[in-house]
Coordinates of C-alpha atoms and ligand atoms in Angstrom, one line a residue:
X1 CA -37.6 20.7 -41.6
X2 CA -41.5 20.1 -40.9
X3 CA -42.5 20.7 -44.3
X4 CA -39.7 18.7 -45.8
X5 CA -40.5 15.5 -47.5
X6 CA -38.7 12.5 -46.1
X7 CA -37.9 10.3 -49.4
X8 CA -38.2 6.4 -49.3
X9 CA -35.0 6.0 -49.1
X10 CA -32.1 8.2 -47.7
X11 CA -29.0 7.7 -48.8
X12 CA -25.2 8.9 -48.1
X13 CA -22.8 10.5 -51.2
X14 CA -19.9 8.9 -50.6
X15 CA -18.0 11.6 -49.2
X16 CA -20.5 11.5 -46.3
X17 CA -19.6 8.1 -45.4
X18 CA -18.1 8.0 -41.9
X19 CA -14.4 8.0 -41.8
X20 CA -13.7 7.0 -38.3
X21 CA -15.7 3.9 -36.2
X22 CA -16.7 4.9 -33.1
X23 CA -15.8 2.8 -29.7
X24 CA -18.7 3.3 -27.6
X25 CA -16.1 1.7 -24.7
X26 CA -14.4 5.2 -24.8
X27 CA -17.6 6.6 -23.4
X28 CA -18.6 4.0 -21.0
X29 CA -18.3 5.1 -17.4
X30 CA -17.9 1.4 -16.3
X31 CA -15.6 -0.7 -19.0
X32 CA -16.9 -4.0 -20.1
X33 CA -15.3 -6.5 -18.0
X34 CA -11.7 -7.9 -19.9
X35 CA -11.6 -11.6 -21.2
X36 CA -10.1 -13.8 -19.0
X37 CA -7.8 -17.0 -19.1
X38 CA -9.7 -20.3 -17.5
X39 CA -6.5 -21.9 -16.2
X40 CA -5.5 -18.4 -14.2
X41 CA -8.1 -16.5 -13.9
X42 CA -6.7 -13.3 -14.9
X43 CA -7.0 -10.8 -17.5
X44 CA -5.5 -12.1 -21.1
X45 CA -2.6 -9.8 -21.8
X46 CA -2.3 -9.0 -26.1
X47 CA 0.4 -11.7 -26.0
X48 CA -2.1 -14.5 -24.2
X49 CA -4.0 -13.6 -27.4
X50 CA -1.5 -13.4 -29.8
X51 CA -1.8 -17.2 -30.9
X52 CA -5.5 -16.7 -31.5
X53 CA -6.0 -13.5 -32.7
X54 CA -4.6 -10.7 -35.3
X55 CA -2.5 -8.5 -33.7
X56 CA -4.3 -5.4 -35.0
X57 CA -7.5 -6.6 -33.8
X58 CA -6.2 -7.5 -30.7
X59 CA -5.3 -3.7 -29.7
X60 CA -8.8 -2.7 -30.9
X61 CA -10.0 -5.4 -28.7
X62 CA -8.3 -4.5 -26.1
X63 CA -8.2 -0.7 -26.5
X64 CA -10.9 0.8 -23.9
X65 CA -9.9 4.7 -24.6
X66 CA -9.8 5.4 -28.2
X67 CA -13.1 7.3 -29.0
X68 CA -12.7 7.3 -33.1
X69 CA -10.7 4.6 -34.8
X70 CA -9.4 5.6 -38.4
X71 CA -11.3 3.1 -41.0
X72 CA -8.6 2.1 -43.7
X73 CA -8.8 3.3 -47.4
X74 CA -8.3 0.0 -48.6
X75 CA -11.7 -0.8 -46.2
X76 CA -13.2 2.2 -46.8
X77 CA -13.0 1.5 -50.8
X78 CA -14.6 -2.3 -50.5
X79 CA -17.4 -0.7 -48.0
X80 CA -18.3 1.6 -51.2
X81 CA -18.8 -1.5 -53.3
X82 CA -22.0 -1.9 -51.4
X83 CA -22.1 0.9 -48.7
X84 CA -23.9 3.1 -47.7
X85 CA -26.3 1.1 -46.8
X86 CA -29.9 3.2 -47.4
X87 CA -32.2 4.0 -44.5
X88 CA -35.2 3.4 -45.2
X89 CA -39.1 5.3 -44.6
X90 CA -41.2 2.4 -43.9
X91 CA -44.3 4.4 -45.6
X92 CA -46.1 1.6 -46.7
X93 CA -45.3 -0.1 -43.4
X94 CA -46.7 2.9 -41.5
X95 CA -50.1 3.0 -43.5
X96 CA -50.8 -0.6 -43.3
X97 CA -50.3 -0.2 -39.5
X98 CA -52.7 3.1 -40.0
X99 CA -50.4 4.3 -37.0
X100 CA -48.9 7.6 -36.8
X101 CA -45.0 6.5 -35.9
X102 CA -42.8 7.3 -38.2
X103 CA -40.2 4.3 -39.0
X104 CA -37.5 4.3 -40.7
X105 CA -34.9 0.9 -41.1
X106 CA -31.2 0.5 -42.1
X107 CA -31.4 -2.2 -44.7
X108 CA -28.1 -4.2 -44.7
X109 CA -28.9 -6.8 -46.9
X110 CA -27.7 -5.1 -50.0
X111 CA -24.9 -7.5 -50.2
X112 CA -24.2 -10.8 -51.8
X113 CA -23.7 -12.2 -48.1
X114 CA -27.0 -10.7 -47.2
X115 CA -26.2 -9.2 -44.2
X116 CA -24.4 -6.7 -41.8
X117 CA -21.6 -9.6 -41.2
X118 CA -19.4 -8.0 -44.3
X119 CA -18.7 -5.0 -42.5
X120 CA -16.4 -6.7 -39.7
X121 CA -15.8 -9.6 -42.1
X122 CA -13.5 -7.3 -44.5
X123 CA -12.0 -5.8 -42.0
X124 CA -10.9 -8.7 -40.0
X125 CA -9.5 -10.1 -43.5
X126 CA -7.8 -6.4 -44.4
X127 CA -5.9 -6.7 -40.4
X128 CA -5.1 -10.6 -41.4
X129 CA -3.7 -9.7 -44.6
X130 CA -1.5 -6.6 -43.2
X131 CA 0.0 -9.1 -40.5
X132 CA 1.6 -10.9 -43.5
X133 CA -0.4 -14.2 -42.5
X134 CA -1.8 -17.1 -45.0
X135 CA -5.3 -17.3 -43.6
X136 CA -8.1 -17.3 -40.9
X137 CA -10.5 -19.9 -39.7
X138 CA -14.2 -19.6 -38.4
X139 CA -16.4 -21.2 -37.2
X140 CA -20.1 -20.4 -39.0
X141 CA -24.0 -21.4 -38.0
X142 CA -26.1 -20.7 -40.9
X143 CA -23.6 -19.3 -42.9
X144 CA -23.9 -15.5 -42.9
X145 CA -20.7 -15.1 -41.4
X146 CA -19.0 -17.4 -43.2
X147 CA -20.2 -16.3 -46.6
X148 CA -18.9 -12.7 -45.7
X149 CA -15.7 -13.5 -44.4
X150 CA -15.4 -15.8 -47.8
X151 CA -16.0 -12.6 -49.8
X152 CA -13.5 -10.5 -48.1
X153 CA -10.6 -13.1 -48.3
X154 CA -11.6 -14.1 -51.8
X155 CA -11.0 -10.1 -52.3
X156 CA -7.7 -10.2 -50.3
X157 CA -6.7 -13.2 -51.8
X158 CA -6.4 -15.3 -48.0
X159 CA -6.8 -19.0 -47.7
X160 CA -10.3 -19.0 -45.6
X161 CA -11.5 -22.4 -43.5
X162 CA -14.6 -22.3 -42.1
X163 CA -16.2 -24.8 -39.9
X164 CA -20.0 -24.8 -40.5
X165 CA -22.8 -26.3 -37.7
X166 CA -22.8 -29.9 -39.3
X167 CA -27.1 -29.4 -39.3
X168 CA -26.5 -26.2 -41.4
X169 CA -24.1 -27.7 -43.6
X170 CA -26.5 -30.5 -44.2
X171 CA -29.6 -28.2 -44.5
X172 CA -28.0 -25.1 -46.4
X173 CA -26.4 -26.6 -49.2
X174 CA -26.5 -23.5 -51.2
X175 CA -24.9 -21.1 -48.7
X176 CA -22.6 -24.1 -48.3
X177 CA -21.9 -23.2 -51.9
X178 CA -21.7 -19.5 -52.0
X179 CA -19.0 -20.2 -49.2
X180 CA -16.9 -22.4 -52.0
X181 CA -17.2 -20.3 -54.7
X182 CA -16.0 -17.7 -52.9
X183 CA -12.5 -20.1 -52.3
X184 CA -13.3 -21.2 -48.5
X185 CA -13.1 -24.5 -47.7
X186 CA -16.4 -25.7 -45.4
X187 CA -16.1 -28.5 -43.1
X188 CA -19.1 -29.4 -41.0
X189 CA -18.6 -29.3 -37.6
X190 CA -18.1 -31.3 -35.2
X191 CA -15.6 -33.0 -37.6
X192 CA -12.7 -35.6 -37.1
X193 CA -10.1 -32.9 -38.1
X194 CA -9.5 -31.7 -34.7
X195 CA -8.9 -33.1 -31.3
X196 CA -12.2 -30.9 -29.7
X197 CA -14.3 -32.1 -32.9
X198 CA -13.2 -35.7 -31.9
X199 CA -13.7 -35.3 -28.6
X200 CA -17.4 -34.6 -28.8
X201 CA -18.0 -36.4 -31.1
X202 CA -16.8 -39.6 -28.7
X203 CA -19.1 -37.9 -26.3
X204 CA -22.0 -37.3 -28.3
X205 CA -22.6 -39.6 -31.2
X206 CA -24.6 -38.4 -34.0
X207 CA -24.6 -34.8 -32.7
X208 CA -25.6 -32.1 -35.2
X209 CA -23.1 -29.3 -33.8
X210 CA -23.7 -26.5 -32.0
X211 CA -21.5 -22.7 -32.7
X212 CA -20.0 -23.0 -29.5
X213 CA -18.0 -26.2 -30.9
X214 CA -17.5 -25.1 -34.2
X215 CA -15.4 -22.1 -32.8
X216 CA -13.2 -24.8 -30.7
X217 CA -12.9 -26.7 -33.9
X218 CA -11.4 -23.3 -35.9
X219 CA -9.7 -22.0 -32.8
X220 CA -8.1 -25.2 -32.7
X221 CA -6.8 -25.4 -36.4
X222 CA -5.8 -21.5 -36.5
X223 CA -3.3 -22.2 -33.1
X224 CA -2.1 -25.5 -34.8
X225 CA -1.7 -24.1 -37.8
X226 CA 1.6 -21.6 -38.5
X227 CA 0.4 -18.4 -40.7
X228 CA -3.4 -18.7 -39.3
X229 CA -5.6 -17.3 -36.8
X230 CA -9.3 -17.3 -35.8
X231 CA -11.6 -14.6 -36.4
X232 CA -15.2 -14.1 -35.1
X233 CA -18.1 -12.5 -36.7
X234 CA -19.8 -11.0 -33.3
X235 CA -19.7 -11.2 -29.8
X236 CA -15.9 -9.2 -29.4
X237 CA -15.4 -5.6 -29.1
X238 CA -13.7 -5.4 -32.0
X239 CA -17.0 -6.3 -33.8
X240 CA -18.8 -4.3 -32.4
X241 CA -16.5 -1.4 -33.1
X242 CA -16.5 -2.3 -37.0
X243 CA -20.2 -2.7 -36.8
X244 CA -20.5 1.2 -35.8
X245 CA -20.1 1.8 -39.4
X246 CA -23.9 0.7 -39.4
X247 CA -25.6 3.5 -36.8
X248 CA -22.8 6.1 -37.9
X249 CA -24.4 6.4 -41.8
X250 CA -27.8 6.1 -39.6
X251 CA -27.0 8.9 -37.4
X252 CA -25.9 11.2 -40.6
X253 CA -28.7 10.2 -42.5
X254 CA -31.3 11.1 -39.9
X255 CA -29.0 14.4 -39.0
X256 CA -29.7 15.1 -42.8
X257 CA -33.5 15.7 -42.1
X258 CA -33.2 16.6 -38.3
X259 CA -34.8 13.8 -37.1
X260 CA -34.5 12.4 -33.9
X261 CA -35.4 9.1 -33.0
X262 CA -37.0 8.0 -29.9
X263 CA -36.6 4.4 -30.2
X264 CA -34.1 2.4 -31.8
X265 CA -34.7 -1.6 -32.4
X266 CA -31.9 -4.4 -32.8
X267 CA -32.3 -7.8 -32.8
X268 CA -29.2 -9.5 -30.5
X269 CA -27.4 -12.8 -31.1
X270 CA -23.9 -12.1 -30.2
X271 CA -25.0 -8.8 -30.5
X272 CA -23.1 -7.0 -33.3
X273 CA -25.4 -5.5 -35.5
X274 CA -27.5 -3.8 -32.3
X275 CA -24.1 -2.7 -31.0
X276 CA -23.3 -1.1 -34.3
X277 CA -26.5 0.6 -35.1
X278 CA -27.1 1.7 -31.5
X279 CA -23.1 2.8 -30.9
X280 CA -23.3 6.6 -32.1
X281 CA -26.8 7.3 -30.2
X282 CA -25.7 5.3 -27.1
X283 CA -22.6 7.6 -27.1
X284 CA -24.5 10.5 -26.6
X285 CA -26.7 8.9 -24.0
X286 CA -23.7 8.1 -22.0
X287 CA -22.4 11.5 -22.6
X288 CA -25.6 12.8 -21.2
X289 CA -26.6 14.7 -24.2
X290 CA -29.3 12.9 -25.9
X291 CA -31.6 10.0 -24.6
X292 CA -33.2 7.0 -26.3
X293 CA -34.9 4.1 -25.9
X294 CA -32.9 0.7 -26.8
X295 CA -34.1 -2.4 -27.2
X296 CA -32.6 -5.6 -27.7
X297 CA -34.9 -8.3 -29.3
X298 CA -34.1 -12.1 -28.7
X299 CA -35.5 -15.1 -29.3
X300 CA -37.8 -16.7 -26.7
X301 CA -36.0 -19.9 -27.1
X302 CA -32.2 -18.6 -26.6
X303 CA -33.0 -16.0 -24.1
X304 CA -29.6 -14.2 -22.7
X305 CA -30.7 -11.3 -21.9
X306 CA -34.0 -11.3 -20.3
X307 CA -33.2 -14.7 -18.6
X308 CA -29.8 -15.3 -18.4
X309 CA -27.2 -14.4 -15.9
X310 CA -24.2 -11.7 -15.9
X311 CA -21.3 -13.7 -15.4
X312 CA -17.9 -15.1 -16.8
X313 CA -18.7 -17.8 -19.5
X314 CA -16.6 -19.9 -21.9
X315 CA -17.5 -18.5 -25.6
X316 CA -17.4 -22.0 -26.8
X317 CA -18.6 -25.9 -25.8
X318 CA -14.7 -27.2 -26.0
X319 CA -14.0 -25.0 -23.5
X320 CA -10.5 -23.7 -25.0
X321 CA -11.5 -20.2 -25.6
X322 CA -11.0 -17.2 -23.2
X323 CA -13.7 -16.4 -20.5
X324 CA -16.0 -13.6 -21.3
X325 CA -18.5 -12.0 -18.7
X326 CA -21.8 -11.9 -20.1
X327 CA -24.8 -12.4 -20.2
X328 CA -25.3 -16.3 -20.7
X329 CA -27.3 -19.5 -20.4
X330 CA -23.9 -21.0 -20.4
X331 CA -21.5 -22.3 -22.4
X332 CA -23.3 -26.1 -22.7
X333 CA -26.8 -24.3 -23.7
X334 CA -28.1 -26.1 -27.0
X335 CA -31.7 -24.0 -28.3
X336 CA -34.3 -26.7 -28.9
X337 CA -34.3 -28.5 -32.4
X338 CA -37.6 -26.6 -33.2
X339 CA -35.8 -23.4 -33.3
X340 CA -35.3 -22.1 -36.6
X341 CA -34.6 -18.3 -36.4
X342 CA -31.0 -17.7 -35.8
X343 CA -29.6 -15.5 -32.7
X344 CA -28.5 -19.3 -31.3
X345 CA -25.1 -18.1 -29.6
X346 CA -25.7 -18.7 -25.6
X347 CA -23.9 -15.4 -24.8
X348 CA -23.9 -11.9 -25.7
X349 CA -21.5 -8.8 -26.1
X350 CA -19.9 -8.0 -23.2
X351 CA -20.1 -4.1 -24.2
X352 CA -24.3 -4.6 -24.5
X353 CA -24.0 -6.7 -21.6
X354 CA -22.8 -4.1 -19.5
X355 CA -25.0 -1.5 -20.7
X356 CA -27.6 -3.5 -20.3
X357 CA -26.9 -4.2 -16.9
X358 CA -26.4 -0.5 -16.0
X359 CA -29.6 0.2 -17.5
X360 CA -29.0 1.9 -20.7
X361 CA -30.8 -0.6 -22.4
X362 CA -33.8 -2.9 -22.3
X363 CA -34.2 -6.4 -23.9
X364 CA -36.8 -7.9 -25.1
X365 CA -37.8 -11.9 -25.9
X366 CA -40.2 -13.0 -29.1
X367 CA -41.6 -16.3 -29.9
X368 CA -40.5 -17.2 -33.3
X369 CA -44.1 -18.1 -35.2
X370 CA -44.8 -14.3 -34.0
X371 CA -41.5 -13.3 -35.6
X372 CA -42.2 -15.1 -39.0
X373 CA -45.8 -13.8 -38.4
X374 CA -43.9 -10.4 -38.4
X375 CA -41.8 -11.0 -40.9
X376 CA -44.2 -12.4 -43.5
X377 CA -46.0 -8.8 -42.9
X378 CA -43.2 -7.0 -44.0
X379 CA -42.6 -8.7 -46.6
X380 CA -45.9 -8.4 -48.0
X381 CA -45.9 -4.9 -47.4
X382 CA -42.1 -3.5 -47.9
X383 CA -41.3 -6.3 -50.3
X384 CA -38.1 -6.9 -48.8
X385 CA -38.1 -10.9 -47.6
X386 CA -36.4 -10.2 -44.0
X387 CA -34.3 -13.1 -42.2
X388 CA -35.5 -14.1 -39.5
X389 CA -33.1 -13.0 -36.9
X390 CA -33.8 -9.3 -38.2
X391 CA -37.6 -10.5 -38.1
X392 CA -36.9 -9.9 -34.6
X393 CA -36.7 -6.3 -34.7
X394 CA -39.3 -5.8 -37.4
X395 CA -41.6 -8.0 -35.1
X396 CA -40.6 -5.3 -32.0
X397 CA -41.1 -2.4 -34.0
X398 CA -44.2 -3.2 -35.1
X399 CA -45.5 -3.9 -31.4
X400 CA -44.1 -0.3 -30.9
X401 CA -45.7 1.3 -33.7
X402 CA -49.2 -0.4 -32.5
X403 CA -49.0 1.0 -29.2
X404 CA -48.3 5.1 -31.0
X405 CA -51.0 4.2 -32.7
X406 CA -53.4 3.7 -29.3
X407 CA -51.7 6.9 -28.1
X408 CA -51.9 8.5 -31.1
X409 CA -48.1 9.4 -30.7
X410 CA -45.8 10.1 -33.3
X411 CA -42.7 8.8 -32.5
X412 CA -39.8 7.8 -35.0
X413 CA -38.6 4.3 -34.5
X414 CA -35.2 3.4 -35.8
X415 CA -34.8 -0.7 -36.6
X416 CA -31.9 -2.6 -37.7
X417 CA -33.3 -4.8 -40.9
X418 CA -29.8 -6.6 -41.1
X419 CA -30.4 -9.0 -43.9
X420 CA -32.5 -11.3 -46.0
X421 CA -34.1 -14.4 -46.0
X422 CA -33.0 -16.3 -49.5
X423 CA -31.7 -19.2 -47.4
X424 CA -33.8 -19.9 -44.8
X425 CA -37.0 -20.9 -46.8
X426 CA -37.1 -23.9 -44.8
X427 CA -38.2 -22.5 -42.5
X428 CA -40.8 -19.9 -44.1
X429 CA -41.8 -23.2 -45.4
X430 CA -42.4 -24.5 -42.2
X431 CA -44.8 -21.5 -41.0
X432 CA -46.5 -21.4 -44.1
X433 CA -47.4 -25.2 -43.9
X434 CA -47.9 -24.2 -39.8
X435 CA -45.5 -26.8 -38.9
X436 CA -43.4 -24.2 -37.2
X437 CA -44.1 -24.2 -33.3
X438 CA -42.6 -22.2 -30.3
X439 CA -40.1 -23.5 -27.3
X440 CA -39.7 -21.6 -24.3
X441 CA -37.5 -23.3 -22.3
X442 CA -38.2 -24.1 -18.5
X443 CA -37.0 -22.3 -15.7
X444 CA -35.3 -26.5 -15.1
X445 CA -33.9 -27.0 -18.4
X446 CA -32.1 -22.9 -18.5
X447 CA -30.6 -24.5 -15.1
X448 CA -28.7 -27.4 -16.8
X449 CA -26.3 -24.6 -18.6
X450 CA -26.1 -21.8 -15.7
X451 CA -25.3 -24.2 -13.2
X452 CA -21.9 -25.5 -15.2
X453 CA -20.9 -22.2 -15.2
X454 CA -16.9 -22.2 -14.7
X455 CA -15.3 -20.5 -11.6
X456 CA -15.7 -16.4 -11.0
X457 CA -11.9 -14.1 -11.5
X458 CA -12.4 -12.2 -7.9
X459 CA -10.2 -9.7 -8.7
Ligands
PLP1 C1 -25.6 -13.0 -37.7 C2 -26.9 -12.3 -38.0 C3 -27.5 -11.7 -36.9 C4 -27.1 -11.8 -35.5 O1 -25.9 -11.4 -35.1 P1 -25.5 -10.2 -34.2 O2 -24.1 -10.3 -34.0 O3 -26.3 -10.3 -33.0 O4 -25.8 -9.0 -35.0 C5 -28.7 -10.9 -37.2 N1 -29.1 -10.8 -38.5 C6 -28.5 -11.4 -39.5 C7 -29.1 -11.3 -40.9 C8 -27.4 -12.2 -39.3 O5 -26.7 -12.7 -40.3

């Protein structure tokens, strides 16, 4: 294979394109803890979560065992609309670093949503549809997610409500847009619609929303609702597991050439794309076959992982949700007003969660003018204008490919470049007038949130 040249860009036939998703659970020595109800403290059964959820996805989410989960033709012909997604040699990346890493990205921006969020967004819709219902609510923050889901239920022909982060409603009126020609309705939240949206809004006048409250406003409307339920673009199992589609194609199309990576990059919100890209390779280091470096990149200014703590936490502000255990800055955590990069969700995957807690993975916190910094790199040298959540990983792999190039090392570093920037110019226009600054919040204001955490299951 030495003598082989790698192309720019390697890409899957179609009859190459996985088949199966892989659930990394099946491999995982220790399970990820199960949600929980608040009231008893116990384990939701499928029917606790039958209101809420699809039933479908409720055994995926819920199904700890099954190793490879058949991906349905009906999902497997939309992913060829747009999949697979190529995996890219960073060449011009690599020169302009003059370091001798090889790096190689899995672009999933090749989609009119712009990111990785389609690949669990169709499916979600697909397991809606088949349940005979007349439509899902979300909740979305700057609009990724509910742009996809839009496009799968336009394509399924499902009523879609989404309720969007009232401050990215107001400052995204385009994606706001996308969402509607798609055929969702958008309400920015917190609204009057719903008992939880009225509540904090009675409590906090003139707030500009927060995810955690938009998902008690849809979770609200889907359970009052007959025909609906609530769907969520990261953070479940059943995300994740969608998501695998992502570091399956990866894992053929570096098998293609025989290459191995030694480090493989994700930036982590709720941590969907990371546990989709990293799900095939993390299998075999669980298995014991194969090891790698992992590492989770997050935000300086919404810091789970490297400063939260693992514990039971409320998904959302309202408080109505099942208890997940995480990592989390809990369930009140707000990132500062300054912060303009995405990956704002206070908790993370319980699958990465309990990885990285056993020590399969390591995590990683950037400060986001060094991720725009980054990203503005990249751009000017791939071409490719990143968002600024996968910034996070390009700003990571670059540290990594620095340091090879100290050592003189070649390694090959895998990163997840999960979409583009189109809508978040606001924000490149605040670092490019350098109006953007950094918040890295004290030690005392991480305490407000992890000190309201709710009361510990003991079982
Ligand atoms: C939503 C989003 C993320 C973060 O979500 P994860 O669930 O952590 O993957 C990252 N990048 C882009 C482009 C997104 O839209």
């Amino acid at each position: 294979m030495e003598n082989q040249k790698i192309p720019y860009k390697i890409y899957l036939n179609e009859d190459e394109m996985p088949k199966n998703w892989y659930n990394v659970r099946a491999d995982m020595k220790v399970k990820p803890a199960p949600l929980v109800n608040p009231g008893t403290l116990q384990p939701m059964t499928a029917a606790d979560l039958a209101p809420v959820f699809c039933d479908e996805l409720i055994a995926q989410e819920l199904d700890n065992d099954t190793r490879e989960v058949p991906i349905p033709d009906e999902i497997r012909g939309f992913y060829k609309m747009y999949r697979p997604s190529p995996l890219v040699r960073a060449y011009c990346l690599e020169e302009k670093l003059k370091t001798p890493a090889h790096i190689y990205y899995k672009f999933e921006g090749n989609n009119t949503s712009g990111s990785h969020k389609l690949n669990s967004a169709i499916a979600q819709a697909y397991y809606a549809k088949k349940q005979g219902l007349k439509g899902v609510t979300t909740e979305t923050g700057a609009g990724q997610w509910g742009t996809a889901l839009s496009m799968a239920c336009a394509y399924l022909d499902l009523d879609c409500k989404v309720y969007m982060v009232k401050v990215s409603y107001e400052q995204k009126p385009f994606r706001r847009e996308v969402m509607r020609t798609y055929g969702a309705s958008v309400t920015p939240s917190p609204s009057m619609e719903t008992n939880v949206g009225r509540k904090i809004l009675a409590e906090h006048p003139g707030t500009t929303g927060s995810l955690g409250c938009a998902i008690s406003e849809a979770v609200e409307v889907a359970t009052s609702n007959p025909g609906y339920r609530y769907v969520l673009g990261s953070v479940l199992n059943q995300v994740l597991l969608h998501q695998s589609v992502i570091g399956l194609e990866t894992k053929i199309a570096l098998d293609k050439y025989g290459i191995v990576p030694d480090i493989i990059i994700g930036c982590a919100g709720g941590g969907s794309n990371l546990g989709g890209l990293i799900a095939p390779f993390m299998g075999e280091k669980l298995r014991g076959e194969r090891d790698y470096r992992i590492i989770a990149v997050e935000p300086a200014s919404c810091p789970s992982f490297t400063r939260g703590k693992f514990a039971y936490d409320f998904c959302d502000t309202g408080m109505i949700c099942p208890l997940a255990k995480m990592y989390t800055l809990g369930a009140g955590f707000i990132p500062s007003p300054n912060h303009a990069g995405g990956l704002r969700f206070h908790g993370m995957s319980p699958v990465l969660s309990q990885l990285y807690h056993d020590g399969y993975m390591e995590a990683v916190s950037a400060e986001q003018t060094a991720v725009f910094e980054a990203a503005e790199f990249f751009a000017r040298t791939e071409g490719i204008l990143p968002a600024p959540e996968s910034s996070h990983a390009i700003k990571a792999a670059i540290d990594e490919a620095n340091k090879c190039r100290e050592t003189g090392e070649a390694k090959n570093i895998v990163f997840g470049l999960t979409g583009t920037g189109y809508f978040d110019l606001v924000a490149y226009e605040q670092f490019n007038n350098g109006t953007m600054t950094d918040h890295i919040p004290t030690d005392e204001e991480l305490a407000v949130g992890l000190n309201a955490l709710p009361p510990q299951p003991t079982f």
